[in-house]
Tab-separated table of C-alpha atoms and ligand atoms in Angstrom:
chain	number	residue	atom	x	y	z
A	1	UNK	CA	36.583	1.406	28.328
A	2	UNK	CA	38.533	0.817	31.526
A	3	UNK	CA	35.853	-1.416	32.999
A	4	UNK	CA	35.628	-3.440	29.816
A	5	UNK	CA	39.402	-3.428	29.269
A	6	UNK	CA	39.021	-2.484	25.622
A	7	UNK	CA	40.242	0.614	23.810
A	8	UNK	CA	37.863	3.590	23.699
A	9	UNK	CA	38.166	3.590	19.922
A	10	UNK	CA	36.903	0.003	19.993
A	11	UNK	CA	33.692	1.243	21.652
A	12	UNK	CA	33.248	3.900	18.997
A	13	UNK	CA	33.731	1.223	16.388
A	14	UNK	CA	31.257	-1.227	17.926
A	15	UNK	CA	28.596	1.474	17.973
A	16	UNK	CA	29.417	2.710	14.507
A	17	UNK	CA	28.876	-0.732	13.101
A	18	UNK	CA	25.468	-0.684	14.782
A	19	UNK	CA	24.632	2.571	13.061
A	20	UNK	CA	25.301	4.851	16.035
A	21	UNK	CA	27.796	7.622	15.506
A	22	UNK	CA	29.360	8.594	18.805
A	23	UNK	CA	32.446	10.541	19.768
A	24	UNK	CA	35.020	9.648	22.349
A	25	UNK	CA	33.916	12.305	24.827
A	26	UNK	CA	30.225	11.489	24.640
A	27	UNK	CA	28.185	10.021	27.517
A	28	UNK	CA	26.220	6.908	26.594
A	29	UNK	CA	22.827	5.994	27.970
A	30	UNK	CA	22.265	2.766	29.856
A	31	UNK	CA	20.873	0.612	27.004
A	32	UNK	CA	23.838	1.611	24.845
A	33	UNK	CA	26.299	0.821	27.605
A	34	UNK	CA	24.677	-2.601	27.982
A	35	UNK	CA	24.883	-3.090	24.254
A	36	UNK	CA	28.612	-2.339	24.192
A	37	UNK	CA	29.231	-4.474	27.257
A	38	UNK	CA	27.350	-7.393	25.686
A	39	UNK	CA	29.562	-7.132	22.639
A	40	UNK	CA	32.592	-7.253	24.912
A	41	UNK	CA	31.122	-10.235	26.751
A	42	UNK	CA	30.601	-8.377	30.033
A	43	UNK	CA	27.424	-8.421	32.097
A	44	UNK	CA	26.084	-5.094	33.364
A	45	UNK	CA	24.079	-4.541	36.534
A	46	UNK	CA	21.904	-1.463	36.526
A	47	UNK	CA	20.556	0.585	39.407
A	48	UNK	CA	17.433	2.689	39.484
A	49	UNK	CA	18.304	6.358	38.999
A	50	UNK	CA	17.204	8.932	41.557
A	51	UNK	CA	13.637	10.065	41.057
A	52	UNK	CA	13.781	12.530	38.219
A	53	UNK	CA	12.617	16.072	38.730
A	54	UNK	CA	9.070	16.583	37.485
A	55	UNK	CA	9.188	17.281	33.833
A	56	UNK	CA	7.744	20.454	32.470
A	57	UNK	CA	6.652	19.633	28.951
A	58	UNK	CA	5.615	22.038	26.283
A	59	UNK	CA	1.980	21.601	27.208
A	60	UNK	CA	2.474	22.107	30.946
A	61	UNK	CA	3.128	25.595	32.247
A	62	UNK	CA	4.829	26.546	35.480
A	63	UNK	CA	1.467	27.596	36.943
A	64	UNK	CA	0.187	24.063	36.488
A	65	UNK	CA	2.858	22.431	38.613
A	66	UNK	CA	0.908	22.675	41.863
A	67	UNK	CA	-2.252	21.232	40.387
A	68	UNK	CA	-0.992	18.250	38.479
A	69	UNK	CA	-2.936	15.011	38.311
A	70	UNK	CA	-2.073	11.763	36.620
A	71	UNK	CA	-3.370	11.439	33.093
A	72	UNK	CA	-3.699	8.271	30.993
A	73	UNK	CA	-0.887	7.391	28.577
A	74	UNK	CA	-1.330	8.051	24.862
A	75	UNK	CA	-0.008	5.134	22.849
A	76	UNK	CA	0.953	4.669	19.182
A	77	UNK	CA	1.401	1.250	17.587
A	78	UNK	CA	4.286	0.887	15.150
A	79	UNK	CA	5.999	-1.887	13.252
A	80	UNK	CA	6.584	-3.518	9.888
A	81	UNK	CA	3.688	-3.991	7.475
A	82	UNK	CA	1.675	-7.175	8.101
A	83	UNK	CA	3.173	-7.716	11.529
A	84	UNK	CA	-0.268	-7.179	13.070
A	85	UNK	CA	-0.619	-3.519	14.066
A	86	UNK	CA	-4.219	-3.169	12.894
A	87	UNK	CA	-5.197	-6.544	14.317
A	88	UNK	CA	-3.689	-5.599	17.667
A	89	UNK	CA	-5.530	-2.261	17.751
A	90	UNK	CA	-8.791	-4.012	16.856
A	91	UNK	CA	-8.504	-6.810	19.335
A	92	UNK	CA	-7.538	-4.524	22.211
A	93	UNK	CA	-10.561	-2.423	21.379
A	94	UNK	CA	-12.856	-5.446	21.136
A	95	UNK	CA	-11.589	-7.015	24.326
A	96	UNK	CA	-11.989	-3.868	26.388
A	97	UNK	CA	-14.868	-1.965	24.879
A	98	UNK	CA	-17.938	-4.166	25.391
A	99	UNK	CA	-20.339	-4.184	22.463
A	100	UNK	CA	-23.323	-3.456	24.702
A	101	UNK	CA	-21.699	-0.385	26.163
A	102	UNK	CA	-23.248	3.008	25.681
A	103	UNK	CA	-22.781	4.132	22.131
A	104	UNK	CA	-22.471	0.538	20.958
A	105	UNK	CA	-20.065	0.430	18.088
A	106	UNK	CA	-17.098	2.686	18.508
A	107	UNK	CA	-16.581	5.213	15.782
A	108	UNK	CA	-13.289	6.072	14.225
A	109	UNK	CA	-12.177	9.509	15.349
A	110	UNK	CA	-8.414	8.895	15.286
A	111	UNK	CA	-8.096	7.656	18.834
A	112	UNK	CA	-9.920	5.382	21.255
A	113	UNK	CA	-9.593	4.651	24.935
A	114	UNK	CA	-9.916	1.468	26.953
A	115	UNK	CA	-10.869	1.148	30.608
A	116	UNK	CA	-9.140	-1.347	32.832
A	117	UNK	CA	-8.595	-2.137	36.448
A	118	UNK	CA	-5.035	-1.811	37.702
A	119	UNK	CA	-3.990	-2.096	41.351
A	120	UNK	CA	-7.671	-1.779	42.351
A	121	UNK	CA	-8.029	1.469	40.453
A	122	UNK	CA	-9.933	2.320	37.280
A	123	UNK	CA	-7.366	3.323	34.698
A	124	UNK	CA	-7.449	4.246	31.042
A	125	UNK	CA	-5.147	3.954	28.072
A	126	UNK	CA	-5.644	6.016	24.930
A	127	UNK	CA	-4.597	4.517	21.596
A	128	UNK	CA	-4.020	6.598	18.503
A	129	UNK	CA	-5.641	4.419	15.897
A	130	UNK	CA	-3.661	5.416	12.841
A	131	UNK	CA	-0.857	2.910	13.278
A	132	UNK	CA	2.658	3.306	11.947
A	133	UNK	CA	5.588	5.622	12.395
A	134	UNK	CA	4.674	7.576	9.259
A	135	UNK	CA	1.705	9.262	10.960
A	136	UNK	CA	3.736	9.623	14.142
A	137	UNK	CA	6.573	11.431	12.406
A	138	UNK	CA	4.312	13.493	10.162
A	139	UNK	CA	2.893	14.901	13.409
A	140	UNK	CA	6.337	15.495	14.842
A	141	UNK	CA	7.344	17.271	11.663
A	142	UNK	CA	4.647	19.787	12.581
A	143	UNK	CA	6.116	20.117	16.048
A	144	UNK	CA	3.518	17.994	17.824
A	145	UNK	CA	4.391	15.517	20.492
A	146	UNK	CA	1.377	13.430	21.318
A	147	UNK	CA	2.687	9.907	21.876
A	148	UNK	CA	3.802	8.958	25.379
A	149	UNK	CA	4.606	5.331	24.666
A	150	UNK	CA	5.267	3.438	21.423
A	151	UNK	CA	4.271	-0.201	21.031
A	152	UNK	CA	6.573	-1.848	18.532
A	153	UNK	CA	4.888	-4.860	16.965
A	154	UNK	CA	7.281	-7.504	15.645
A	155	UNK	CA	5.903	-10.727	14.163
A	156	UNK	CA	7.630	-13.694	15.762
A	157	UNK	CA	7.529	-15.645	12.493
A	158	UNK	CA	9.223	-12.869	10.535
A	159	UNK	CA	11.545	-10.998	12.888
A	160	UNK	CA	13.053	-7.542	12.557
A	161	UNK	CA	12.337	-6.022	9.127
A	162	UNK	CA	13.159	-2.656	7.495
A	163	UNK	CA	10.114	-0.831	8.860
A	164	UNK	CA	10.778	-2.292	12.305
A	165	UNK	CA	14.171	-0.604	12.217
A	166	UNK	CA	12.628	2.602	10.912
A	167	UNK	CA	10.018	2.588	13.652
A	168	UNK	CA	12.740	2.132	16.290
A	169	UNK	CA	14.740	5.047	14.829
A	170	UNK	CA	11.695	7.272	14.730
A	171	UNK	CA	10.610	6.485	18.299
A	172	UNK	CA	14.151	6.878	19.586
A	173	UNK	CA	14.629	10.173	17.741
A	174	UNK	CA	11.499	11.405	19.535
A	175	UNK	CA	12.747	9.975	22.855
A	176	UNK	CA	9.535	8.006	23.299
A	177	UNK	CA	9.814	4.813	25.369
A	178	UNK	CA	9.249	1.596	23.443
A	179	UNK	CA	7.426	-1.540	24.564
A	180	UNK	CA	7.844	-4.486	22.211
A	181	UNK	CA	4.866	-6.722	21.423
A	182	UNK	CA	6.276	-9.930	19.980
A	183	UNK	CA	3.227	-10.908	17.944
A	184	UNK	CA	1.884	-14.057	16.265
A	185	UNK	CA	3.181	-16.391	18.962
A	186	UNK	CA	0.264	-18.682	18.113
A	187	UNK	CA	2.073	-19.622	14.904
A	188	UNK	CA	4.083	-22.776	14.757
A	189	UNK	CA	6.991	-20.996	13.064
A	190	UNK	CA	7.127	-18.366	15.813
A	191	UNK	CA	10.600	-17.752	17.224
A	192	UNK	CA	10.195	-15.087	19.900
A	193	UNK	CA	13.736	-15.501	21.179
A	194	UNK	CA	15.148	-14.832	17.747
A	195	UNK	CA	13.175	-11.565	17.640
A	196	UNK	CA	14.588	-10.548	21.020
A	197	UNK	CA	18.077	-11.424	19.883
A	198	UNK	CA	17.690	-9.343	16.717
A	199	UNK	CA	16.341	-6.370	18.636
A	200	UNK	CA	19.429	-6.180	20.851
A	201	UNK	CA	21.270	-4.941	17.762
A	202	UNK	CA	19.117	-1.823	17.821
A	203	UNK	CA	19.563	-0.908	21.455
A	204	UNK	CA	16.485	-2.796	22.659
A	205	UNK	CA	17.559	-5.456	25.142
A	206	UNK	CA	14.845	-7.374	26.981
A	207	UNK	CA	14.612	-6.998	30.738
A	208	UNK	CA	15.193	-10.698	31.297
A	209	UNK	CA	18.562	-10.311	29.583
A	210	UNK	CA	19.590	-7.378	31.716
A	211	UNK	CA	18.242	-4.684	29.429
A	212	UNK	CA	15.525	-2.115	29.972
A	213	UNK	CA	13.020	-2.919	27.288
A	214	UNK	CA	9.773	-4.629	28.168
A	215	UNK	CA	8.930	-7.302	25.611
A	216	UNK	CA	5.568	-9.051	25.753
A	217	UNK	CA	4.752	-12.124	23.658
A	218	UNK	CA	1.209	-11.777	22.296
A	219	UNK	CA	-1.172	-13.148	19.750
A	220	UNK	CA	-3.206	-10.263	18.444
A	221	UNK	CA	-5.516	-12.554	16.540
A	222	UNK	CA	-6.313	-14.833	19.478
A	223	UNK	CA	-6.285	-12.027	22.003
A	224	UNK	CA	-3.591	-13.836	23.952
A	225	UNK	CA	-1.632	-11.944	26.594
A	226	UNK	CA	-3.158	-8.599	25.702
A	227	UNK	CA	-3.893	-7.968	29.381
A	228	UNK	CA	-0.194	-8.294	30.166
A	229	UNK	CA	0.628	-5.853	27.389
A	230	UNK	CA	-1.874	-3.341	28.769
A	231	UNK	CA	-0.485	-3.818	32.295
A	232	UNK	CA	2.999	-3.080	30.980
A	233	UNK	CA	1.769	0.090	29.304
A	234	UNK	CA	0.401	1.279	32.642
A	235	UNK	CA	3.653	0.321	34.331
A	236	UNK	CA	5.733	2.376	31.908
A	237	UNK	CA	3.204	5.210	32.182
A	238	UNK	CA	3.745	5.253	35.944
A	239	UNK	CA	7.485	5.591	35.499
A	240	UNK	CA	6.979	8.376	32.974
A	241	UNK	CA	4.885	10.377	35.474
A	242	UNK	CA	2.391	11.624	32.931
A	243	UNK	CA	0.609	14.598	34.409
A	244	UNK	CA	-1.741	17.387	33.509
A	245	UNK	CA	-3.773	20.039	35.277
A	246	UNK	CA	-7.432	19.260	34.587
A	247	UNK	CA	-8.615	22.518	36.181
A	248	UNK	CA	-7.413	24.876	33.509
A	249	UNK	CA	-8.424	25.795	29.994
A	250	UNK	CA	-7.580	23.062	27.552
A	251	UNK	CA	-4.730	22.794	25.145
A	252	UNK	CA	-3.502	19.975	22.974
A	253	UNK	CA	-3.091	18.796	19.414
A	254	UNK	CA	-5.306	18.239	16.384
A	255	UNK	CA	-4.976	14.570	15.426
A	256	UNK	CA	-7.424	14.450	12.521
A	257	UNK	CA	-9.558	16.961	10.673
A	258	UNK	CA	-11.794	17.013	7.635
A	259	UNK	CA	-14.625	18.912	6.050
A	260	UNK	CA	-18.044	17.303	6.392
A	261	UNK	CA	-20.731	18.441	3.969
A	262	UNK	CA	-23.409	18.598	6.633
A	263	UNK	CA	-21.427	19.422	9.773
A	264	UNK	CA	-18.733	21.713	8.395
A	265	UNK	CA	-15.194	21.497	9.767
A	266	UNK	CA	-14.765	18.442	11.983
A	267	UNK	CA	-11.586	18.013	14.021
A	268	UNK	CA	-10.445	15.411	16.512
A	269	UNK	CA	-8.607	17.123	19.333
A	270	UNK	CA	-6.360	15.317	21.767
A	271	UNK	CA	-6.481	17.134	25.100
A	272	UNK	CA	-2.971	17.307	26.558
A	273	UNK	CA	-3.597	19.702	29.406
A	274	UNK	CA	-6.742	21.151	30.971
A	275	UNK	CA	-10.363	20.248	30.282
A	276	UNK	CA	-12.202	21.114	27.080
A	277	UNK	CA	-15.871	22.147	27.374
A	278	UNK	CA	-18.718	22.803	25.006
A	279	UNK	CA	-18.887	26.554	24.452
A	280	UNK	CA	-15.112	27.026	24.762
A	281	UNK	CA	-13.460	29.450	22.381
A	282	UNK	CA	-10.347	28.028	20.825
A	283	UNK	CA	-7.615	28.520	18.313
A	284	UNK	CA	-6.287	25.443	16.487
A	285	UNK	CA	-3.275	26.277	14.379
A	286	UNK	CA	-4.539	29.292	12.505
A	287	UNK	CA	-8.198	28.288	12.765
A	288	UNK	CA	-10.653	29.957	15.131
A	289	UNK	CA	-13.680	28.243	16.652
A	290	UNK	CA	-16.301	27.944	19.351
A	291	UNK	CA	-16.984	24.363	20.440
A	292	UNK	CA	-20.582	23.698	19.387
A	293	UNK	CA	-20.670	19.986	20.122
A	294	UNK	CA	-18.303	17.203	21.115
A	295	UNK	CA	-18.524	13.475	20.432
A	296	UNK	CA	-16.209	10.936	22.065
A	297	UNK	CA	-14.721	7.757	20.627
A	298	UNK	CA	-17.796	5.789	21.696
A	299	UNK	CA	-20.095	8.029	19.664
A	300	UNK	CA	-21.470	9.705	22.749
A	301	UNK	CA	-22.252	13.382	22.956
A	302	UNK	CA	-20.151	14.786	25.781
A	303	UNK	CA	-19.882	18.238	27.338
A	304	UNK	CA	-16.351	17.954	28.724
A	305	UNK	CA	-13.146	16.170	27.756
A	306	UNK	CA	-10.306	15.510	30.199
A	307	UNK	CA	-6.519	15.292	29.652
A	308	UNK	CA	-5.300	12.531	27.300
A	309	UNK	CA	-8.768	11.990	25.826
A	310	UNK	CA	-9.700	12.686	22.238
A	311	UNK	CA	-12.982	14.202	21.101
A	312	UNK	CA	-14.415	15.133	17.777
A	313	UNK	CA	-15.279	18.814	17.836
A	314	UNK	CA	-17.728	20.815	15.737
A	315	UNK	CA	-17.733	24.580	15.436
A	316	UNK	CA	-14.404	25.521	13.874
A	317	UNK	CA	-14.447	28.096	11.113
A	318	UNK	CA	-12.033	26.106	8.942
A	319	UNK	CA	-10.220	22.762	8.810
A	320	UNK	CA	-6.988	22.767	10.834
A	321	UNK	CA	-4.094	20.445	9.972
A	322	UNK	CA	-3.274	17.260	11.838
A	323	UNK	CA	-0.419	18.127	14.162
A	324	UNK	CA	-1.587	21.706	14.789
A	325	UNK	CA	-1.706	22.760	18.406
A	326	UNK	CA	-4.929	24.098	19.833
A	327	UNK	CA	-5.620	26.233	22.890
A	328	UNK	CA	-8.711	27.594	24.625
A	329	UNK	CA	-9.062	31.337	25.235
A	330	UNK	CA	-11.138	33.501	27.563
A	331	UNK	CA	-11.701	36.200	25.111
A	332	UNK	CA	-13.053	35.848	21.613
A	333	UNK	CA	-11.326	38.921	20.267
A	334	UNK	CA	-7.977	37.772	21.597
A	335	UNK	CA	-8.521	34.341	20.055
A	336	UNK	CA	-9.386	35.731	16.646
A	337	UNK	CA	-6.341	37.970	16.712
A	338	UNK	CA	-4.116	35.055	17.638
A	339	UNK	CA	-5.538	32.893	14.863
A	340	UNK	CA	-4.641	35.431	12.228
A	341	UNK	CA	-1.276	36.151	13.826
A	342	UNK	CA	-0.568	32.408	13.742
A	343	UNK	CA	-1.544	32.222	10.102
A	344	UNK	CA	1.002	34.912	9.370
A	345	UNK	CA	3.670	33.293	11.529
A	346	UNK	CA	3.127	29.911	9.913
A	347	UNK	CA	3.605	31.514	6.549
A	348	UNK	CA	6.797	33.185	7.730
A	349	UNK	CA	8.270	30.146	9.391
A	350	UNK	CA	7.558	28.044	6.369
A	351	UNK	CA	9.652	30.509	4.436
A	352	UNK	CA	12.463	30.968	6.899
A	353	UNK	CA	12.775	28.680	9.817
A	354	UNK	CA	13.713	25.168	10.643
A	355	UNK	CA	15.621	24.739	7.441
A	356	UNK	CA	18.710	22.692	8.128
A	357	UNK	CA	21.175	22.517	5.264
A	358	UNK	CA	24.683	21.257	5.006
A	359	UNK	CA	25.965	24.689	4.011
A	360	UNK	CA	23.998	26.227	6.902
A	361	UNK	CA	25.668	23.748	9.186
A	362	UNK	CA	29.021	24.672	7.779
A	363	UNK	CA	28.332	28.318	8.596
A	364	UNK	CA	27.308	27.362	12.129
A	365	UNK	CA	30.439	25.273	12.546
A	366	UNK	CA	32.509	28.242	11.476
A	367	UNK	CA	30.923	30.279	14.265
A	368	UNK	CA	31.567	27.449	16.668
A	369	UNK	CA	27.830	27.095	17.308
A	370	UNK	CA	27.326	23.615	15.988
A	371	UNK	CA	27.476	20.672	18.373
A	372	UNK	CA	25.687	17.970	16.461
A	373	UNK	CA	24.997	17.066	12.863
A	374	UNK	CA	21.916	14.878	12.383
A	375	UNK	CA	22.092	12.684	9.316
A	376	UNK	CA	19.758	10.293	7.566
A	377	UNK	CA	21.505	8.012	5.138
A	378	UNK	CA	19.722	6.227	2.303
A	379	UNK	CA	21.755	4.175	-0.152
A	380	UNK	CA	21.316	1.649	-2.940
A	381	UNK	CA	22.534	-1.380	-1.005
A	382	UNK	CA	23.575	-2.379	2.500
A	383	UNK	CA	27.177	-2.677	1.299
A	384	UNK	CA	27.289	1.032	0.440
A	385	UNK	CA	25.916	1.905	3.851
A	386	UNK	CA	28.601	-0.054	5.591
A	387	UNK	CA	31.287	1.516	3.445
A	388	UNK	CA	29.976	5.011	4.178
A	389	UNK	CA	29.619	4.329	7.909
A	390	UNK	CA	33.140	2.985	7.971
A	391	UNK	CA	34.458	6.153	6.352
A	392	UNK	CA	32.342	8.535	8.439
A	393	UNK	CA	33.933	6.938	11.433
A	394	UNK	CA	37.308	8.234	10.261
A	395	UNK	CA	36.135	11.846	10.424
A	396	UNK	CA	37.349	13.435	13.647
A	397	UNK	CA	34.378	14.354	15.823
A	398	UNK	CA	35.894	16.273	18.667
A	399	UNK	CA	34.013	19.510	18.218
A	400	UNK	CA	30.928	18.285	16.464
A	401	UNK	CA	29.281	14.917	16.650
A	402	UNK	CA	27.601	13.156	13.809
A	403	UNK	CA	24.326	11.655	14.939
A	404	UNK	CA	22.947	9.101	12.549
A	405	UNK	CA	19.168	8.926	12.882
A	406	UNK	CA	18.668	6.305	10.235
A	407	UNK	CA	20.831	4.388	7.796
A	408	UNK	CA	18.942	2.105	5.459
A	409	UNK	CA	18.963	0.885	1.883
A	410	UNK	CA	16.212	2.241	-0.377
A	411	UNK	CA	14.811	5.368	-1.966
A	412	UNK	CA	14.418	8.670	-0.166
A	413	UNK	CA	10.785	8.572	0.974
A	414	UNK	CA	8.219	10.973	2.368
A	415	UNK	CA	8.788	9.356	5.771
A	416	UNK	CA	12.500	10.149	5.611
A	417	UNK	CA	11.629	13.758	4.784
A	418	UNK	CA	9.284	13.927	7.767
A	419	UNK	CA	11.927	12.472	10.072
A	420	UNK	CA	14.456	14.988	8.778
A	421	UNK	CA	12.031	17.877	9.208
A	422	UNK	CA	11.076	16.711	12.695
A	423	UNK	CA	14.647	16.223	13.842
A	424	UNK	CA	16.525	18.907	11.958
A	425	UNK	CA	18.484	16.426	9.890
A	426	UNK	CA	20.150	16.470	6.496
A	427	UNK	CA	19.417	13.535	4.194
A	428	UNK	CA	22.232	11.879	2.294
A	429	UNK	CA	21.142	9.856	-0.720
A	430	UNK	CA	23.860	7.635	-2.102
A	431	UNK	CA	23.280	6.019	-5.509
A	432	UNK	CA	19.576	6.234	-4.893
A	433	UNK	CA	16.572	8.231	-6.059
A	434	UNK	CA	13.477	9.832	-4.633
A	435	UNK	CA	10.298	7.834	-4.113
A	436	UNK	CA	7.370	9.372	-5.913
A	437	UNK	CA	6.325	12.683	-4.389
A	438	UNK	CA	9.330	12.825	-2.066
A	439	UNK	CA	11.241	15.504	-3.980
A	440	UNK	CA	8.250	17.795	-3.808
A	441	UNK	CA	7.827	17.017	-0.106
A	442	UNK	CA	11.473	17.882	0.528
A	443	UNK	CA	11.036	21.229	-1.192
A	444	UNK	CA	7.863	21.941	0.738
A	445	UNK	CA	9.423	21.067	4.070
A	446	UNK	CA	12.726	22.765	3.257
A	447	UNK	CA	14.684	19.584	3.891
A	448	UNK	CA	18.201	19.422	2.459
A	449	UNK	CA	18.636	16.199	0.491
A	450	UNK	CA	22.177	15.738	-0.836
A	451	UNK	CA	22.652	13.227	-3.593
A	452	UNK	CA	25.972	11.507	-4.165
A	453	UNK	CA	27.363	8.652	-6.161
A	454	UNK	CA	30.986	8.897	-5.114
A	455	UNK	CA	31.835	8.217	-1.499
A	456	UNK	CA	34.830	10.509	-1.255
A	457	UNK	CA	32.751	13.451	-2.479
A	458	UNK	CA	30.172	12.727	0.198
A	459	UNK	CA	32.845	12.540	2.878
A	460	UNK	CA	34.512	15.681	1.641
A	461	UNK	CA	31.262	17.613	1.980
A	462	UNK	CA	30.480	16.329	5.438
A	463	UNK	CA	33.970	16.900	6.680
A	464	UNK	CA	33.899	20.344	5.060
A	465	UNK	CA	30.599	21.136	6.779
A	466	UNK	CA	31.921	20.064	10.169
A	467	UNK	CA	34.985	22.210	9.742
A	468	UNK	CA	32.942	25.165	8.575
A	469	UNK	CA	34.555	25.150	5.156
A	470	UNK	CA	31.686	24.163	2.912
A	471	UNK	CA	30.941	26.916	0.418
A	472	UNK	CA	27.290	27.848	-0.054
A	473	UNK	CA	25.985	26.690	-3.425
A	474	UNK	CA	25.143	29.460	-5.819
B	501	GDP	P1	-0.449	-4.487	9.841
B	501	GDP	O1	-0.089	-4.297	8.421
B	501	GDP	O2	0.750	-4.426	10.735
B	501	GDP	O3	-1.567	-3.608	10.330
B	501	GDP	O4	-0.929	-6.022	9.985
B	501	GDP	P2	-2.412	-6.624	10.071
B	501	GDP	O5	-2.994	-6.360	11.407
B	501	GDP	O6	-3.173	-6.189	8.890
B	501	GDP	O7	-2.089	-8.167	10.009
B	501	GDP	C1	-1.471	-8.763	8.903
B	501	GDP	C2	-1.862	-10.214	8.802
B	501	GDP	O8	-1.367	-10.933	9.935
B	501	GDP	C3	-3.374	-10.425	8.803
B	501	GDP	O9	-3.674	-11.455	7.898
B	501	GDP	C4	-3.677	-10.838	10.224
B	501	GDP	O10	-4.806	-11.665	10.292
B	501	GDP	C5	-2.414	-11.596	10.600
B	501	GDP	N1	-2.167	-11.570	12.042
B	501	GDP	C6	-2.134	-10.489	12.839
B	501	GDP	N2	-1.882	-10.841	14.112
B	501	GDP	C7	-1.753	-12.176	14.129
B	501	GDP	C8	-1.493	-13.151	15.163
B	501	GDP	O11	-1.338	-12.840	16.348
B	501	GDP	N3	-1.403	-14.449	14.764
B	501	GDP	C9	-1.569	-14.831	13.481
B	501	GDP	N4	-1.479	-16.129	13.205
B	501	GDP	N5	-1.835	-13.962	12.495
B	501	GDP	C10	-1.938	-12.653	12.799
């Protein structure tokens, strides 16, 4: 505020109007600082931060730290419907996986990899081939984190649309870096600069304008500039320092699974650490199995699968769920015991855990435990959203901060429920209804959806929750 010579409350206001609820004592990240500065007409110079300490992710154990090797990035493509996600996935695959190659036609197993040369080295990128943030967040709702980098496809003839904004919220909530593919630049009506301009409103400022987001103009249909896009993915992957220890027993996540009449349970496993081998004994979610055979994304029988690669596995005793974690074990008895223990735990946690409710939050606030209230706001029209955001801004947020994950007009959808479940958020529906199936999904996932049609009532409840005064409903 000093550097920009504007009041600190002005900064809070600028961000609130952009859908970001921040408090006066909060630290902002660099893209947000740039965003505020741009609004105030000030240019920001950024410096590279000190090399970050090596990250220990859920999948990497302390014992692995000495044996880490680079692994390929795992990429998900997101964006508004018809902006070209499927076309982009197809043309990357076609351009990089030669038809004559072993296995010929690639088969759909939920992921595919491409090989490319980068700085004189053979590198790979793995694409999850169910595009969209719905699949991404459904996985997260189950606790899985599989995506390293999100490609946000925005059609240059259409610009930022509701699902573009949703995809940005979902990727940001998961703290996954975003690369923007400005698609359909072959079209006469294409206005790539307008897309870039629009994206700055959502915290994505292109590098050439002083921001940190890589934006690549492409034509998915003509295959134009795809090599640049792939290069950029590898560049971001390098910064992210994606590592795994290939010399240990595998663990990772189930990305697809189904029952095949002839083969039995078939599951696609994404290896996130270690190497998976035929004959391995594993537990996936609450399912036990011994790997009988593995097929890769090029329909080849393989005997091993390395970190970041996906393989279709036969030999499980049941069908696990997409998003379940899997892990290889030395000992069959131990594995079986764990599988049944997991089944029990899953049942328990479904009953008890992870349920975030406004009254629960109120109780936490009373104990002084609450630091942050995650909200998803769905309302009938944009006007209501602005009115609600304006009023939320008036609520003092010294002790607890309101973090708005998404504010959009429309019904409460399954995707909103997944985002809430994945991020521990409460959903506020204002003058709106549930999309079909969403009420049931909310019950299943234990997501608190509060419906209002009077703004002051909504504010009263939120303020009450933050102050620890909200009475539990009977
Ligand atoms: P999705 O819904 O995001 O998966 O979009 P699709 O990949 O199905 O593409 C939607 C439509 O846009 C299709 O008719 C595609 O042929 C078209 N399309 C996709 N990419 C391009 C492009 O780069 N240029 C042009 N002109 N059309 C494209």
